[in-house]
mmCIF file of C-alpha atoms in Angstrom:
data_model
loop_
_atom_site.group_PDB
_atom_site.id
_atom_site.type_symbol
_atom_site.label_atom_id
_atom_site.label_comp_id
_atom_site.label_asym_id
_atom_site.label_seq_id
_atom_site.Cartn_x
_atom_site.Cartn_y
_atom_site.Cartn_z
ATOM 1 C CA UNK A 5 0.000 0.000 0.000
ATOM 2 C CA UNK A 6 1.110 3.497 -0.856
ATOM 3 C CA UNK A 7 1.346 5.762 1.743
ATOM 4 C CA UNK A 8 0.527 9.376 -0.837
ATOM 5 C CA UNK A 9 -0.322 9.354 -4.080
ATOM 6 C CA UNK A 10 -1.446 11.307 -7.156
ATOM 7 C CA UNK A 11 -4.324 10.404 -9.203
ATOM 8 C CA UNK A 12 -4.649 11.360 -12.322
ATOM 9 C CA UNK A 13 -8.307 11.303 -14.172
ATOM 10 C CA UNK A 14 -9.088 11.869 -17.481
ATOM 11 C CA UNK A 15 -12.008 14.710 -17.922
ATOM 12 C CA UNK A 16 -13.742 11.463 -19.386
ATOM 13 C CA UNK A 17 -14.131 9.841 -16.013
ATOM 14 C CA UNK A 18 -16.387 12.455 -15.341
ATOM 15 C CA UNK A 19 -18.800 12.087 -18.343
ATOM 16 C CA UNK A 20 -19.475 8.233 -18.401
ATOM 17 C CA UNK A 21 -21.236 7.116 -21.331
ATOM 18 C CA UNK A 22 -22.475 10.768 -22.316
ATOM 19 C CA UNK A 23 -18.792 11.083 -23.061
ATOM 20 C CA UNK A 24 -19.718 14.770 -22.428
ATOM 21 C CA UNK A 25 -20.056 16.945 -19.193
ATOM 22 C CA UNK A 26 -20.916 15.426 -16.031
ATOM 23 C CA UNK A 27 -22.679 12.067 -15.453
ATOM 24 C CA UNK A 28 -23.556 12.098 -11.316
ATOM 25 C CA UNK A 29 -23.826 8.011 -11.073
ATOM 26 C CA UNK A 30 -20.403 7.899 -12.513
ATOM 27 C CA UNK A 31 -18.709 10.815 -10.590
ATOM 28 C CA UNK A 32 -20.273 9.504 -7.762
ATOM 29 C CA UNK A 33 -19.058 5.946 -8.120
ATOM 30 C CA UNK A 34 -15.555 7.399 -8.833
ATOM 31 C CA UNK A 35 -15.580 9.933 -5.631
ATOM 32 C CA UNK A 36 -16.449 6.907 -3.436
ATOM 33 C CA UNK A 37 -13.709 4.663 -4.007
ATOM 34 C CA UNK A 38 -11.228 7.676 -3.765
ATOM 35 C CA UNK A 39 -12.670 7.625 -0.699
ATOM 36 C CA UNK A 40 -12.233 4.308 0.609
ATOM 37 C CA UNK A 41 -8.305 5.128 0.072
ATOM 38 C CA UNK A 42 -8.696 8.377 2.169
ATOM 39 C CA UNK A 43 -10.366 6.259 5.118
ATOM 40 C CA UNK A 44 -7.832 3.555 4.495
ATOM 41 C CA UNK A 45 -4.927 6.198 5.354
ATOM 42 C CA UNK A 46 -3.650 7.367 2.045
ATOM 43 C CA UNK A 47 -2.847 10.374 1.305
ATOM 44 C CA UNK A 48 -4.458 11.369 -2.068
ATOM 45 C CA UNK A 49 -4.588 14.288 -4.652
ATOM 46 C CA UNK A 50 -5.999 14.637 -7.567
ATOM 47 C CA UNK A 51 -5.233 16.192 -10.802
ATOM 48 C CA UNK A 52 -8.476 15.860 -13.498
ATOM 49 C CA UNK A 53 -8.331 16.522 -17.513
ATOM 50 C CA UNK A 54 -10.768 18.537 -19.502
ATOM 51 C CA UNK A 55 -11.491 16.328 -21.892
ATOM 52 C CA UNK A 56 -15.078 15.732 -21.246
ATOM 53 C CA UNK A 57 -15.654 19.586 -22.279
ATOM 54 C CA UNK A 58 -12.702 20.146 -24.740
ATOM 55 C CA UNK A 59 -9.938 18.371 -26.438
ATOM 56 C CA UNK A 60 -7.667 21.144 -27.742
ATOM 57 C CA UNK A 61 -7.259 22.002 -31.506
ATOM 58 C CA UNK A 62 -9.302 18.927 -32.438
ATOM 59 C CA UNK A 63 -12.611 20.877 -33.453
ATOM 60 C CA UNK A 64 -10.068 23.401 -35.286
ATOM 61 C CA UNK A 65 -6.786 22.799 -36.373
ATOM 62 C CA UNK A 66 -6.363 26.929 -37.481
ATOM 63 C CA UNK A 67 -6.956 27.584 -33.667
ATOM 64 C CA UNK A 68 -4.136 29.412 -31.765
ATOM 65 C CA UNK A 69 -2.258 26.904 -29.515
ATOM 66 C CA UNK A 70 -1.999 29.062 -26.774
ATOM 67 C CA UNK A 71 -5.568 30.137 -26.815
ATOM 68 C CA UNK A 72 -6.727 26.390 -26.965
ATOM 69 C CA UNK A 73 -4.594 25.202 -24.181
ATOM 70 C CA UNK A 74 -6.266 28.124 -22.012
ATOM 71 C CA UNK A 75 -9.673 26.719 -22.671
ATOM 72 C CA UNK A 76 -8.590 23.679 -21.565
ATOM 73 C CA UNK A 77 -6.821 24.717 -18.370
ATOM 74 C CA UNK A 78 -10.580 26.218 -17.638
ATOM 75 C CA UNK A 79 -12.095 23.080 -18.613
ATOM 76 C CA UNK A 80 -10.249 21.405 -15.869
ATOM 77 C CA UNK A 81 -10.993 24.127 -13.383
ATOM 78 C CA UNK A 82 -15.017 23.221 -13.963
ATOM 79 C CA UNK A 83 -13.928 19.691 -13.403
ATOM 80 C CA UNK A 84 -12.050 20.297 -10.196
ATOM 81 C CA UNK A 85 -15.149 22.671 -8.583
ATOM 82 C CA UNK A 86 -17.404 19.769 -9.310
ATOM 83 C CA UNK A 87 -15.245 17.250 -8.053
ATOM 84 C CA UNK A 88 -14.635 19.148 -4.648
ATOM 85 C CA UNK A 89 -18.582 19.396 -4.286
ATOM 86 C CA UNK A 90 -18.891 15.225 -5.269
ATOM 87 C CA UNK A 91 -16.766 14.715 -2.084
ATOM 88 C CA UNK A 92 -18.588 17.350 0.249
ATOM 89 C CA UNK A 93 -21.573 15.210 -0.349
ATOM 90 C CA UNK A 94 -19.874 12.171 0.279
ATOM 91 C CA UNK A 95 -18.589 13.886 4.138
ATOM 92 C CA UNK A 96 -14.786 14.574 2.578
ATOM 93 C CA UNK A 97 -13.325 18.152 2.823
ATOM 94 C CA UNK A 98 -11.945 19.068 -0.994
ATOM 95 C CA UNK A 99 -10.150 21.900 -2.156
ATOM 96 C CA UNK A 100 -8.879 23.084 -5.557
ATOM 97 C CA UNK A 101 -5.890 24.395 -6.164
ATOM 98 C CA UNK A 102 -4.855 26.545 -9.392
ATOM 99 C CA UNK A 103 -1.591 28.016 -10.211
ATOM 100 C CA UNK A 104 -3.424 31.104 -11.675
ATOM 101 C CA UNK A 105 -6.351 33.374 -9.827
ATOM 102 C CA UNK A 106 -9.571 32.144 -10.210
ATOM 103 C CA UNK A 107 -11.362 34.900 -7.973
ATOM 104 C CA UNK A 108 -12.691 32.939 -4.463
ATOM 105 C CA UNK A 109 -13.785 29.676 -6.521
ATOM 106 C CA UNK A 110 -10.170 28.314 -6.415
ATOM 107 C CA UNK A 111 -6.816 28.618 -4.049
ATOM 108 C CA UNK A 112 -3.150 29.093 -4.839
ATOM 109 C CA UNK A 113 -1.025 26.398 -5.083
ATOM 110 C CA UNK A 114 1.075 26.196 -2.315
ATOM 111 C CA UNK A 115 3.100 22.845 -1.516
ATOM 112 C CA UNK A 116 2.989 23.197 2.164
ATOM 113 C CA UNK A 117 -0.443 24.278 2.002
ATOM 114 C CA UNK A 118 -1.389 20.719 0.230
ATOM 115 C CA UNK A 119 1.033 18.628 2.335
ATOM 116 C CA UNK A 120 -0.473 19.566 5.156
ATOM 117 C CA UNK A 121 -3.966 19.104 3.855
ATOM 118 C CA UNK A 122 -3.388 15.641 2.518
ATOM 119 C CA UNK A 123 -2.058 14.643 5.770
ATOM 120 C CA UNK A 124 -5.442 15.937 7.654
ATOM 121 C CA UNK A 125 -7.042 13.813 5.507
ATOM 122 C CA UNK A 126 -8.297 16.120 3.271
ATOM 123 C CA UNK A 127 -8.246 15.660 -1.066
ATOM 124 C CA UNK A 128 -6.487 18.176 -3.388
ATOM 125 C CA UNK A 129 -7.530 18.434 -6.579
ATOM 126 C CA UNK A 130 -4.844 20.283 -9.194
ATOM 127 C CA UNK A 131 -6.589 21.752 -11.851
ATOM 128 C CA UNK A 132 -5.532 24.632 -14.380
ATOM 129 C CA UNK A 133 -2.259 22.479 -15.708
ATOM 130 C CA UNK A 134 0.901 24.915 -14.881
ATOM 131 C CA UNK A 135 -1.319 28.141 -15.963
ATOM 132 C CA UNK A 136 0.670 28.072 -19.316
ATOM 133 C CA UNK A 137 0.188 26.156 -22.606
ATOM 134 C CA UNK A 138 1.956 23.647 -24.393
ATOM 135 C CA UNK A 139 1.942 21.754 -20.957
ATOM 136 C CA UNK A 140 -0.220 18.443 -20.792
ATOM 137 C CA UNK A 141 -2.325 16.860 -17.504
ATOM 138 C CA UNK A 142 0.596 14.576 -17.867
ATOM 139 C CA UNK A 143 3.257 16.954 -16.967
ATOM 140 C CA UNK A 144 1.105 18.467 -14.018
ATOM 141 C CA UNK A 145 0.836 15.503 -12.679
ATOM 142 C CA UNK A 146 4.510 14.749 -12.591
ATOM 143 C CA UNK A 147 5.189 18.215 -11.581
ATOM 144 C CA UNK A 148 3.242 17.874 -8.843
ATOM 145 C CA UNK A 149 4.002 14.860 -7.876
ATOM 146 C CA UNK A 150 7.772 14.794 -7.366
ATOM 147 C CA UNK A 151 6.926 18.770 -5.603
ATOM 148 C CA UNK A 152 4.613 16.424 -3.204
ATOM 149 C CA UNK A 153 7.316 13.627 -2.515
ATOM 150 C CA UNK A 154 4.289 11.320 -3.764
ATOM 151 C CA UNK A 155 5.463 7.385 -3.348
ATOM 152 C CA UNK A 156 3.157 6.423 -6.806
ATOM 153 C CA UNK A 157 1.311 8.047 -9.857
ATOM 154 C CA UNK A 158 -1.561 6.377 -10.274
ATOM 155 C CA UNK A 159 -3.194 6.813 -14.669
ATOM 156 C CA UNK A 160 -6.641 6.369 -14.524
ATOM 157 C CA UNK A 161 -7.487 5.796 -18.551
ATOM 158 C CA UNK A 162 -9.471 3.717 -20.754
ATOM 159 C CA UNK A 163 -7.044 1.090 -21.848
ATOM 160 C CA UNK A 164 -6.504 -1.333 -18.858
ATOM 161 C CA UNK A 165 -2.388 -1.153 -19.279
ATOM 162 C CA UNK A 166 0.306 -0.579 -21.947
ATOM 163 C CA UNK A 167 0.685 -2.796 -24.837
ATOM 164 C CA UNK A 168 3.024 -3.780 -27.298
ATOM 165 C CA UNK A 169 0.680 -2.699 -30.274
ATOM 166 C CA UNK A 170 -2.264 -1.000 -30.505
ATOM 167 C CA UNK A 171 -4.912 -3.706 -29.451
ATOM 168 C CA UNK A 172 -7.851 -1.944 -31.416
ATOM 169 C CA UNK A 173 -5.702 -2.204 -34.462
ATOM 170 C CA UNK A 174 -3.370 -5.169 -34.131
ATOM 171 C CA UNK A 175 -5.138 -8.511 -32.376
ATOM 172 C CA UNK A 176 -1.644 -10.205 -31.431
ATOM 173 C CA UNK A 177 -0.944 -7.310 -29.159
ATOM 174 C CA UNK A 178 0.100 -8.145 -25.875
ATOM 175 C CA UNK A 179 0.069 -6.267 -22.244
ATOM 176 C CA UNK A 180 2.552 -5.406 -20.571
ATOM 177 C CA UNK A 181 2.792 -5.769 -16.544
ATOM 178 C CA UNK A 182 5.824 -3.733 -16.354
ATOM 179 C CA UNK A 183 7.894 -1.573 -18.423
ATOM 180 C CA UNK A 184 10.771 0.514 -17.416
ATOM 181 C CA UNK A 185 10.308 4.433 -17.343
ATOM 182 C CA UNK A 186 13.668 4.622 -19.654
ATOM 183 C CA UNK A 187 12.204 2.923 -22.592
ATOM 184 C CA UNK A 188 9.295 4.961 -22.621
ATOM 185 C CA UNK A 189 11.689 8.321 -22.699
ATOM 186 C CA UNK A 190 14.566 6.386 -25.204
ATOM 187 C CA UNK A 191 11.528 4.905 -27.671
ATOM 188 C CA UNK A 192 9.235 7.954 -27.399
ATOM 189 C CA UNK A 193 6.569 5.812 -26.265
ATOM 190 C CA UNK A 194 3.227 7.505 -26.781
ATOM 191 C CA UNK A 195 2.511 6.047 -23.039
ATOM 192 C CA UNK A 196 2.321 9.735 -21.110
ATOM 193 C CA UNK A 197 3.571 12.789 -22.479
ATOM 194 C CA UNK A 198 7.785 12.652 -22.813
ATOM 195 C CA UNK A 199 8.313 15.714 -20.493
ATOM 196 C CA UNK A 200 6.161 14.039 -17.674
ATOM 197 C CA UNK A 201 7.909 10.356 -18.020
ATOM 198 C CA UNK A 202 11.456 12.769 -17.832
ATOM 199 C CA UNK A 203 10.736 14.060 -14.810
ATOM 200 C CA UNK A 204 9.139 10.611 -13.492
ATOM 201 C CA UNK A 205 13.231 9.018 -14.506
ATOM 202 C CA UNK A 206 14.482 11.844 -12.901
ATOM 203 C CA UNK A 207 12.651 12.224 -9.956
ATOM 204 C CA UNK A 208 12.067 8.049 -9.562
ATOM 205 C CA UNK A 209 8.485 8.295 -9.258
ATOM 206 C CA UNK A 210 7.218 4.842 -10.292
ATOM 207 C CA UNK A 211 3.687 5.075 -12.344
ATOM 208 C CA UNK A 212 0.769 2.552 -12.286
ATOM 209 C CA UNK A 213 -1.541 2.878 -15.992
ATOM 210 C CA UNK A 214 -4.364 0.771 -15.914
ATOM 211 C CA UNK A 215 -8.412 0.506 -16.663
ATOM 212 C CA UNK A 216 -11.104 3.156 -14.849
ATOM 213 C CA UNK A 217 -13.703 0.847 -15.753
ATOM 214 C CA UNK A 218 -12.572 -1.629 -13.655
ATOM 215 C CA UNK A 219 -14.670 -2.865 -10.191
ATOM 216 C CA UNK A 220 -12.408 -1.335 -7.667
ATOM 217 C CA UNK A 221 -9.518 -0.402 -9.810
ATOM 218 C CA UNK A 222 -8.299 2.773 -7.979
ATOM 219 C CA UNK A 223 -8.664 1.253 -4.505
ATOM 220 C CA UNK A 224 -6.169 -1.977 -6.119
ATOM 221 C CA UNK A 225 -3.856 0.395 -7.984
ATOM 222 C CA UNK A 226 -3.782 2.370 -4.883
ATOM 223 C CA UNK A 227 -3.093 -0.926 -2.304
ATOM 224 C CA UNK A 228 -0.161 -2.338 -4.586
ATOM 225 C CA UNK A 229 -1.958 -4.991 -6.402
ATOM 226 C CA UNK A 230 -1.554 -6.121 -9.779
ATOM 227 C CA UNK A 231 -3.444 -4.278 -12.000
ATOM 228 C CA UNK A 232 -2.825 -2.851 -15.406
ATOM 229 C CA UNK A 233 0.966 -2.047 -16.226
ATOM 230 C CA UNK A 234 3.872 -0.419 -13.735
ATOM 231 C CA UNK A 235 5.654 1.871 -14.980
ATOM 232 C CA UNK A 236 9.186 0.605 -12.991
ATOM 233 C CA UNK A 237 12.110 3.433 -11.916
#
């Protein structure tokens, strides 16, 4: 079992099936195994995509990078408000943190401010990325993670692991239970974005990626079982 962590969800976590905004059964079912690893004793934060409101240049190629990237640090700011009031309902204290102002619906990041709410038992969720573009949920993560001292980065996504292949394409893929973070840095492997697995080999933050539609998978990822691929340091 991991003593602190950092969980990262995709925006589509948020959005079930709709695949679009928020879905409350899902959330819900999401916020209460997050939970069960806050009652269990682990320290937990939280840093949530925007992809179930926007996915960058996608819709417009023409679009302005910069301008893009700032819709989606927004998009994950509505995520992280939303997320914050899932867990008041469920009796846990939340708080967002930004790295830019947000008037009173956010706080500055501060790390000693989130140490010492993760060890009260509290959740932190990150949202706004870094506050500047060409930076993925990825690299936050990391970022925040190695700034936290975090023991594990937990990938919630929709592929239960890393493969050799892509399985949708090629049938004779295979998973992989581990993988070293080096080969994902030397090969480029399109496994997390390359600045975040840099820092991970730098910093030796080890990296769990497996399945969110999996019974249970955070609380398994989260207590050291096998589940979807490690991402070895």
């Amino acid at each position: 079992m991991y003593k602190r962590i950092i969980l990262k969800l995709s925006g589509e976590a948020l959005s079930g099936d709709k695949g679009l905004g928020f879905d409350d059964k899902t959330a819900a079912k999401t916020v209460l195994q997050i939970k069960k690893l806050v009652d269990s004793g682990i320290q937990t934060a939280l840093v949530v995509g925007g992809g179930n409101w926007w996915r960058g240049r996608s819709s417009d190629s023409k679009m302005d990078r910069t301008k893009a990237d700032s819709i989606g640090m927004l998009a994950t700011v509505m995520n992280g408000i939303y997320l914050a009031d899932c867990f008041r309902q469920q009796g846990v204290k939340a708080r967002v943190m930004t790295p830019i102002t947000v008037g009173n619906m956010t706080e500055p990041f501060s790390k000693e401010k989130a140490v010492e709410a993760i060890e009260a038992g509290e959740i932190i969720i990150f949202s706004a990325g870094i506050g500047h573009p060409f930076f993925s949920t990825d690299t936050v993560t990391a970022l925040r993670a190695a700034e936290l001292d975090a023991d594990c980065i937990l990938y919630a996504k929709s592929i239960d692991g890393v493969y050799t292949a892509d399985p949708a394409v090629d049938p004779a893929a295979v998973k992989l239970e581990e993988l070293p973070c080096s080969e994902i840095v030397e090969k480029n492997l399109k496994v997390i974005d390359i600045a975040a697995a840099n820092l991970c080999c730098e910093q030796k933050i080890p990296l769990v990626i497996f399945a969110m539609v999996e019974d249970g998978a955070i609380l398994k990822a989260a207590m050291g079982e096998k589940i979807g691929t490690t991402v070895t340091v």
